[in-house]
Structure formats: C-alpha cells, structure tokens
Amino acid sequence: MTYLAKPQLHYPALPVNRLGYTRRDYEGSVSTLCAGCGHDSISAAIVQACFELDIEPHKVAKLSGIGCSSKTPTYFLGNSHGFNSVHGRMPSVATGAALANRELIYLGVSGDGDSASIGLGQFAHCMRRAVNMVYIVENNGVYGLTKGQFSATADKGSKSKRGAVNADAPIDMVMLALQLGATFVARGFSGDKTQLVPLVKGALLHRGAAFIDVISPCVAFNNHPGSTKSYDYVREHNEAVNRLDFVSPRKEITAEYAPGTVEEVVQHDGVAIRLRKLHSDFDAHNRIAAMNYLQERAAAGEIVTGLLFEEPHPEDLHARLNTVEVPLNRLGDGELVPGPEALERVNDAYR
Amino acid sequence: MKPIEAVNDFVVKFANVNGSGSASANTLFARSVQRMGVPVSPRNIFPSNIQGLPTWYEVRVSEAGWLGRRGGVDLMVAMNPQTWDQDLQEIEPGGYLFYDSTKPLPKSKFRDDITVIGMPLTEICNETYVDARERQLFKNIIYVGALSALLDIDPNEIAQLIGEQYKGKEKLLKPNIHALQLGRAHALARIACPIGLRVRRADRVGERIFIDGNSAAALGAVWGGATVCAWYPLTPSTSLAEAFARHCRRLRVDPDTGANRYAIVQAEDELASIGIVIGAAWNGARAFTATSGPGVSLMTEFLGLAYFAEIPAVIFNVQRGGPSTGLPTRTQQADVLACAYASHGDTKHVLLFPEDPRECFDLGAAAFDLADRLPTPVFVMMDLDIGMNEVLCEPLAWDYSRRMDRGKVMTAEMLEAGREFGRYLDADGDGIPYRTYPGTHPLRGAYFTRGTTKDRYARYSEDGPVYVDNMERLLAKFATAKRLVPKPVLRRCAKPTRSGVIYYGSTAAAMAEALAALEGQGIHVDAMRVRAFPFADEVADFIAGHEAVFVVEQNRDAQLRTLLVNELAIDPAKLQPVLHYDGTPITARFIAGRIAARLALANVKPLKKVGP
Ligand SMILES: Cc1ncc(C[n+]2csc(CCOP(=O)(O)OP(=O)(O)O)c2C)c(N)n1
Ligand code: SF4
Ligand SMILES: [Mg+2]
C-alpha cells in the first residue's frame, strides 16, 4: 500500500525535496543538549542528508544506547520510529530490527562510552556480522551524561577538565571497524558539515555495515586545552583524505573535477558517489592501505578524516542467512505454519 | 537372596564413559522396548565434559506407564571401570549385574546378593574387528544384542530400528545388524536366558511419540510462527536452538526460491541474544531465545526494558542446577523467582510451566501469542529433565483453524481512519496498549521507545503522577494476563479431603505416580498442576479450599511457594514445602514418602472439618 506524503507546508518559502518534504519534516523535537554540543551538529547533518537523499522519514528506524549522544534520535526524524535501548546494547537491538524487516533503513547512533567501553563487544560483533545499517559514534572522548569521566577513546596523555591525565591507550573505532570487516568506514568532525553530510549520505546509501566515527566535542567536559577532542585541537590536527560528492542519476552529471583526482562509485540504486581525493595516493578501496595510513598519521599526531574504505559490492547479514526477500515481519500463517502432513511426518519421525 | 522377578516393570542403568558411542546404542535399547508396546522413560545423567568422564543412562521400563524416575536399579550394565564400586552399590538386593568379563576381577569386587552376568565383550570385539573405533562402537551394539536375549526383547524390533536409522546406508546397516546378532547369539549360547527381568509384548504405547522437550519446544516455535532466533550455547538449552535450525531447514524454506523464512543468529553472548530478540519483536517479527539460568542472569537489564517499554519476547529457560555454574548438567526448577521478577525495579513477567515435551510444544507456541498480545516477555520454564531426555507423550497436534494472534497492532488503515494512537494508552480498559510497527505510516503512529518513564503517548516525562499512572496500568495488564495464560489442571481424589498438593513442570510424571501410591495407602490429596504465572483465580480458590497444601518443587528455597505467598497473600503456614533438589529428577517414592509422613504427623490432631 502506498500513502502520498502530505507534509504540512507551514513554510512555503522553504525548499522541498522530490517527496515534497521540507528540511523541517526531517527534524525532531527541540534538543535539550548543551548549547554548542557537537552532537547537535551531527543531528543537523543527519537531517540534511536524509532530506537531500529524498528518504521517506518513516522508512528509517533510529536506534541508540544511553548517553547524551544516544538521546539525539529524539532531535531528528520525528516521523520515524525510535528506540533508545540500554547502555552499550544498541547494536544487538539494531541487528534484531534489521532481521525483522530488511526494507527499512537502520540508523544507529551511539557514543564513545556506549560503543567503545560498555558496548565494545556488541559493536564488534555487529560490524563483523555485516548488519545492514548506519552506525554513527558521536565521539567526544568522555562520558558526557555522567559528567566528564574519560571514555575508552580518550587519547593517552589527554587531560580532563579537572586536570586528571588519561594513562590508558585509546581505542580507535575506525581502526577496529576496518579490521572487523565493516564495508563502509569513515571519520568526520561535527564542526565540518561540508565533509560530514556527504559521509552520512554515503553511509545511508551503503547496503552493509557502514560505520562513521564523528569527533564531536563536548563543550561541557572536553573542550579545554589539554583535550584532544576539543574543537581547536581537532581543527588543528585534522587530516582530511578526501571529500565526497553525490551525483543522482536524475541530475545531469557535470565534470567539474580534474581527472585523476576524482573517482566515481555507482551505488545500488544508480546514485554515484564521487570521491574527490585530497591526497592523490589515498585509495578508499584498499582496506589494508587504509589501516596503514591511519596508523601512520596517528603516529604523526594527525586525525584522519574522510571516507577511509568502501566496498562497492558489500554483502550483508540477510545475504549470509539467505533470508527471503519479503520482510520476515510480514510473513503470515500460510508461510510460517507447516501443514498437517508436515506435522504427521514430524510425529512419525519420533515414534 | 532370591533374584528379582519382574515383567515390564524394572530399571536398567547403563554406566558408560562419555564419548564412547554408547548413547545411540542405549537409545536403541530403550526404543526397542517401546516398540514392544511397553512404555519406557530413559534419562541421561552426564557430566559437563565431552570425552572421558562417566555418564549414565537410566531406563525405567513400566507397563503401568509411570514415566517419572523410580530410583534404585534392577540391572546394572557396568561398562565403566572408573565408577564400578559406586555402580555396584546402586543395585537393589536381588538385582543383576552385567559386565565385560574379559579381564578377570577379584571376588572382592562383587556382591553376594546379586546375580552377576559376565560376557567377554572386549575379547569378542578384538577377535571380530581390527579397527580400534569399530571395536569400541560395536561393543555397544553387542551388549544391546546380549540384553535382547537376557530380557527377552524381540530382536526383530531392534533390527527394524537399526534399519530405520541407516536407511540407504547399507555399509553401516550390515555391520550393525551383525554385531547385534553376535551379542545375542553369544548370550543365548552361554547364559541362561532370559533372566528374572523380562519384557513382554504389550499395547501400552499407542500413538504416543518419544521426543525430548527441547525438540518439541523448537517445533512449538516453528508452528508458533517464530522467524528470528538468537542464542548463545548453554547446557541444557543448546539443543533447543539447534533443533529449531534443523526443523527450519526442512519446514521453513520457500519452495520456489530456496530462501529461508527464518533467521538464526548465534550471538556473542546472552545480552546480545535477548537484544536481538527484542529488536526483532519491536519490529514485528516473532522472536525467541533459548537459554538457562546463567543466561537469564545476563539478560535481566534487557528484560526490564522489554517489560517497561512493552516489547514481546519469548525466552525458553531450560533450567539446570544453580546457583552460579552450579550443577550444569543436572536438573532443577530453581529459576522461578529469578524469572518472575527478572530485572531491577518493580517488574513481573509471565511464566509458563510445561509438564512434558507435548506441553513444551503447546505452551511454546502459545508463548508467542501471549507475548504479542500482552506485549511483554514470556518465559517457557522447562528444565533439563524434560528438555534433554526423550519422554513418551501424546503426539503433537495443531488446530488448523487457529491463526497467530499478533495482539493489538495498529495498522496504516486504522491510523488513516483517524484511530487515536497512544503507545501506552489503555484504549480498551484491559491495560493492554496498541503498538505500531516501524514504517507503518508516513505521518502517523511513529513513537519513541525508551526505558525511561513516559506518558500515555510515549512522551518522555519524569512527572510522578504520570509515572504512577503507567505503573498502575502495567498492573492492570498483568491482571488481564492472569485470564489469558493456560489454566491450572485440577485433579480431585476419590474421597473428600482437606489436603491438597500443588506442583508444576517436570514434577508431573512423578506426581501422578505418587498420587496413585498415596491413594493405594488410603491417603487422599487433591492435586493442582500450576501451568502459569500470574496465577489464575483457580489457584487461589484451590488453596482456600484446603486446610493444608503441599507445594512440591525441585529447588531448595521453595520458590513457587514464595511466589504464591507473595502474589496471593497466603498465610505461609498453610503452604508446606516438599523439596527435592540434589540435581536428580524427583521421584514418586520421595513425594509420596514425604507427604505420607507429614500427614501421619498431622493426623495426631483431631480432625476439624473436611474440605470440598
Ligand atoms: C548499565 C549502565 N551503567 C551505567 C550507566 C550510566 N551511564 C549513562 S550514559 C554513560 C556514558 C555515556 O557516554 P557516551 O556513550 O560517550 O555518551 P556521551 O554522553 O558522551 O554522548 C554512562 C556510564 C547506564 N546508563 N547504564
Ligand atoms: S555534556 Fe557534553 S556531550 Fe552532553 S550535551 Fe553537554 S556538551 Fe554535549
Ligand atoms: Mg562520549
């Protein structure tokens, strides 16, 4: 059954997308996060990406764990079902949801505490299991919601607001995602929307496990000198490897990039992602090279951002399990309940 | 000592070494007796180990049809030198010992009050087979052949069973039949056959099937419409998920495309298992997990979420001995309270108590309807005894006019027609709210699911009255659940009595026999088998209608009794615990003995009034 979208056009001046929705139709309720929190910029990027990709809001399911970051699904896509689950366990809930209905887009939002500390195991298994979803970690290096303790992504030697120094080695979730077999791996910065929106769009179009680590400064607890996740620090140490552009099959393709620095990857539905390389030697289709490059730049004190790896023909969990095309949640008695002969055969086998 | 004489009523116990291939031979033995129309109830007693440690297989043969564990052993098939002394001790005076006499044993290793039957099994095997593996495997079949002669079992029934097992595998069929004949011929030639224990053809099995509860529960999930299974291996629940996979491969594949109408994930742990189940059920698929006590402990945070956010989930808990790793391969009913109140805060969950595999199938399927209807987690409380042992029970049956009850799901049409939707709104006065599946409608019916408190329209609110309103509605919903869950089964005794007994789950088999034994002694007690929590009104009525009620359980702390006292506000003095919890299945002897002793004590007092 189809329903015509009936957005209420309160703002006739606002541009509408192909579905007739304005950007506002992709917003949620008003954020209750601290003013200036990086997480709000990420919500804005998600809104923008969904609007620009003409995604039907109700065809997205938003899932999260617990934390300031995990609260954000309330602040975008108000017409989508959302699920704020338990701390660190969003990946399993998303896995189950994705199994039940393969037709929706699953957007998981988590924090560095949620995914790198308590939920590291679930994050890892979700990636290696190739759940078809977008997995965004809003990474501020601290536990925002519990008031500023170090998280597992905090860099060794970074200082907390109260002056404590982190002595433990950090977990780089991008590195982990690459190692675990994620088929779309990127890092963004909440303060760089022009890079972040295309990354989110790329992840939304990807049909496999898509992971984005977004450095997202916590203005309340991790934006001071000595922090390696502050706005200033990240701006100074950001090493962007590429920029993404999107070319819809409906739009005329304009060749505005110099050959040799642009690579076009056509997605399943004909949309092309253009990778504008900032570093001519960076190849976003080579997992091992990406891991090497990441390590190399990290040693030099740089945070690599951009699309680090993409597998153009990913395989997802449904393919691995060979499930039917019809979503499992739509199968009825006819398809699920074996008939009387089958029951008789079963009984006979146990006599 | 006069040797025991018994026809169709005795216990044979096999003492083996784990991993020696004895399991299939022992099952063959049990099935052959069953094929002669005589009910048997076999039980595996095994260690938490794959190879090398002792394992036992106890077969009760009972023409009367008693399926509980009897206790005591009439014939010991002692194939494990490690446990020899202990095994010998267990034989009833006048009983029989069958052993491998290849290596001579000193007289001191035997008992005078039993009949000793030696057969040089290793020698026979070494003469017949060259391959070490064959020597081991066929030794088992050879003793089954010998037992057929000793106990007068029709060898054709065994041959028939072997034929069914190796249908189309001639290569395996022939040597098995040969080993069977070898053992039988040897016994007939050298031992006075049959001995005092005999199997005589009867007609007491009928249409019944011989199935383990885990397989039956898995079939309940297939017929119940489950499409998503997430699990983590844990004895004794593992074979439930594996059986689901096996049956789905046959019963749930789209004939046109070869694609699966199910998804099974072996998760990284029980937290992920229940998370996947909750995610799938939230999104409208029927989902379940199979686990045991340690797994339930890990799942509790999620179970509280599912309770409070009102998401269906089905959990098959095949209970084993606790606490902690406890008795990992023995049986208990010791998770009743842990499941009834799983998770922090005020939580209560629906529990179902199947008595045997047939009910594992029935209640297993019903659990999915209940979970969707209420929507909330539902536990199917099995245990190792019925889960991992084959039990003779009624064939599986299904009412084909029945349809899955998906509960109160608001559709796009209903939303379009202007139906009011509040995810936590008590629209019909039964405490059960409507839900929508994600993706239902572009503009209506979307809501935010969370574990934090919320109002009737799923909006976050920490307001006290709003919180209380929701918590009270959850209680109203639980009261509705009381009317929807399977009713208890009442069994009145022949004469009016003021004593009653309450029991549940796998205790049923021993209970039936105990009640008959008590009646034989002129002791009359009414009995009620509780099949679900929350307790139906009939349970409270039953307790009210008797002066004293025994509560028979397989745990130390009288957990169901605690639940009865707590939930029905019963005077604890009225409920007398009868508890068996050493990890072996409860026996009729134990139950009848305890109840008879307590009533004898109580009867010293003058009778007051006679109950209904
Ligand atoms: C089982 C459990 N333990 C602890 C907490 C407390 N807690 C809530 S959020 C949080 C950390 C969140 O950190 P992060 O995921 O980085 O999110 P942020 O607030 O920084 O965005 C913790 C420890 C909890 N909710 N549940
Ligand atoms: S505490 Fe930090 S993470 Fe949380 S809302 Fe405030 S700025 Fe954002
Ligand atoms: Mg954080």
PDB file of N, CA and C in Angstrom, chain B residues 301-327:
ATOM      1  N   GLU B 301      18.877  -6.879  32.500  1.00  0.00           N
ATOM      2  CA  GLU B 301      18.675  -5.458  32.216  1.00  0.00           C
ATOM      3  C   GLU B 301      17.725  -5.278  31.029  1.00  0.00           C
ATOM      4  N   PHE B 302      17.976  -6.071  29.998  1.00  0.00           N
ATOM      5  CA  PHE B 302      17.126  -6.015  28.811  1.00  0.00           C
ATOM      6  C   PHE B 302      15.686  -6.449  29.112  1.00  0.00           C
ATOM      7  N   LEU B 303      15.543  -7.426  30.009  1.00  0.00           N
ATOM      8  CA  LEU B 303      14.190  -7.905  30.317  1.00  0.00           C
ATOM      9  C   LEU B 303      13.372  -6.801  30.988  1.00  0.00           C
ATOM     10  N   GLY B 304      14.041  -5.996  31.803  1.00  0.00           N
ATOM     11  CA  GLY B 304      13.350  -4.863  32.408  1.00  0.00           C
ATOM     12  C   GLY B 304      12.928  -3.853  31.350  1.00  0.00           C
ATOM     13  N   LEU B 305      13.788  -3.652  30.369  1.00  0.00           N
ATOM     14  CA  LEU B 305      13.442  -2.742  29.264  1.00  0.00           C
ATOM     15  C   LEU B 305      12.211  -3.261  28.529  1.00  0.00           C
ATOM     16  N   ALA B 306      12.225  -4.570  28.210  1.00  0.00           N
ATOM     17  CA  ALA B 306      11.105  -5.145  27.460  1.00  0.00           C
ATOM     18  C   ALA B 306       9.811  -5.080  28.273  1.00  0.00           C
ATOM     19  N   TYR B 307       9.942  -5.241  29.587  1.00  0.00           N
ATOM     20  CA  TYR B 307       8.764  -5.145  30.454  1.00  0.00           C
ATOM     21  C   TYR B 307       8.218  -3.718  30.435  1.00  0.00           C
ATOM     22  N   PHE B 308       9.109  -2.759  30.601  1.00  0.00           N
ATOM     23  CA  PHE B 308       8.679  -1.366  30.776  1.00  0.00           C
ATOM     24  C   PHE B 308       8.328  -0.697  29.449  1.00  0.00           C
ATOM     25  N   ALA B 309       9.070  -1.050  28.399  1.00  0.00           N
ATOM     26  CA  ALA B 309       8.755  -0.468  27.088  1.00  0.00           C
ATOM     27  C   ALA B 309       7.686  -1.301  26.378  1.00  0.00           C
ATOM     28  N   GLU B 310       7.335  -2.454  26.950  1.00  0.00           N
ATOM     29  CA  GLU B 310       6.271  -3.336  26.459  1.00  0.00           C
ATOM     30  C   GLU B 310       6.542  -3.877  25.056  1.00  0.00           C
ATOM     31  N   ILE B 311       7.573  -4.713  25.042  1.00  0.00           N
ATOM     32  CA  ILE B 311       8.007  -5.349  23.804  1.00  0.00           C
ATOM     33  C   ILE B 311       7.917  -6.861  24.005  1.00  0.00           C
ATOM     34  N   PRO B 312       7.354  -7.576  23.026  1.00  0.00           N
ATOM     35  CA  PRO B 312       7.262  -9.032  23.188  1.00  0.00           C
ATOM     36  C   PRO B 312       8.637  -9.682  23.158  1.00  0.00           C
ATOM     37  N   ALA B 313       8.763 -10.807  23.823  1.00  0.00           N
ATOM     38  CA  ALA B 313       9.976 -11.627  23.747  1.00  0.00           C
ATOM     39  C   ALA B 313       9.610 -12.990  24.306  1.00  0.00           C
ATOM     40  N   VAL B 314      10.120 -14.030  23.702  1.00  0.00           N
ATOM     41  CA  VAL B 314       9.896 -15.380  24.240  1.00  0.00           C
ATOM     42  C   VAL B 314      11.244 -15.956  24.648  1.00  0.00           C
ATOM     43  N   ILE B 315      11.320 -16.402  25.898  1.00  0.00           N
ATOM     44  CA  ILE B 315      12.555 -16.955  26.433  1.00  0.00           C
ATOM     45  C   ILE B 315      12.285 -18.383  26.899  1.00  0.00           C
ATOM     46  N   PHE B 316      12.913 -19.340  26.243  1.00  0.00           N
ATOM     47  CA  PHE B 316      12.830 -20.719  26.727  1.00  0.00           C
ATOM     48  C   PHE B 316      13.959 -20.881  27.739  1.00  0.00           C
ATOM     49  N   ASN B 317      13.595 -21.082  28.985  1.00  0.00           N
ATOM     50  CA  ASN B 317      14.609 -21.294  30.010  1.00  0.00           C
ATOM     51  C   ASN B 317      14.618 -22.777  30.380  1.00  0.00           C
ATOM     52  N   VAL B 318      15.611 -23.485  29.877  1.00  0.00           N
ATOM     53  CA  VAL B 318      15.754 -24.904  30.218  1.00  0.00           C
ATOM     54  C   VAL B 318      16.612 -24.932  31.482  1.00  0.00           C
ATOM     55  N   GLN B 319      15.931 -25.032  32.619  1.00  0.00           N
ATOM     56  CA  GLN B 319      16.612 -24.847  33.893  1.00  0.00           C
ATOM     57  C   GLN B 319      17.569 -25.991  34.235  1.00  0.00           C
ATOM     58  N   ARG B 320      18.658 -25.603  34.876  1.00  0.00           N
ATOM     59  CA  ARG B 320      19.629 -26.566  35.377  1.00  0.00           C
ATOM     60  C   ARG B 320      19.907 -26.211  36.833  1.00  0.00           C
ATOM     61  N   GLY B 321      20.804 -26.939  37.472  1.00  0.00           N
ATOM     62  CA  GLY B 321      21.055 -26.682  38.885  1.00  0.00           C
ATOM     63  C   GLY B 321      21.904 -25.447  39.110  1.00  0.00           C
ATOM     64  N   GLY B 322      21.426 -24.551  39.968  1.00  0.00           N
ATOM     65  CA  GLY B 322      22.168 -23.351  40.309  1.00  0.00           C
ATOM     66  C   GLY B 322      22.619 -23.451  41.743  1.00  0.00           C
ATOM     67  N   PRO B 323      23.103 -22.366  42.360  1.00  0.00           N
ATOM     68  CA  PRO B 323      23.385 -21.060  41.750  1.00  0.00           C
ATOM     69  C   PRO B 323      24.696 -21.069  40.973  1.00  0.00           C
ATOM     70  N   SER B 324      25.015 -19.952  40.353  1.00  0.00           N
ATOM     71  CA  SER B 324      26.223 -19.815  39.536  1.00  0.00           C
ATOM     72  C   SER B 324      26.289 -20.961  38.525  1.00  0.00           C
ATOM     73  N   THR B 325      27.464 -21.522  38.284  1.00  0.00           N
ATOM     74  CA  THR B 325      27.554 -22.627  37.330  1.00  0.00           C
ATOM     75  C   THR B 325      26.909 -23.879  37.926  1.00  0.00           C
ATOM     76  N   GLY B 326      26.828 -23.907  39.237  1.00  0.00           N
ATOM     77  CA  GLY B 326      26.024 -24.904  39.944  1.00  0.00           C
ATOM     78  C   GLY B 326      26.195 -26.322  39.465  1.00  0.00           C
ATOM     79  N   LEU B 327      25.082 -26.957  39.164  1.00  0.00           N
ATOM     80  CA  LEU B 327      25.072 -28.318  38.647  1.00  0.00           C
ATOM     81  C   LEU B 327      24.715 -28.197  37.164  1.00  0.00           C
TER      82      LEU B 327
END
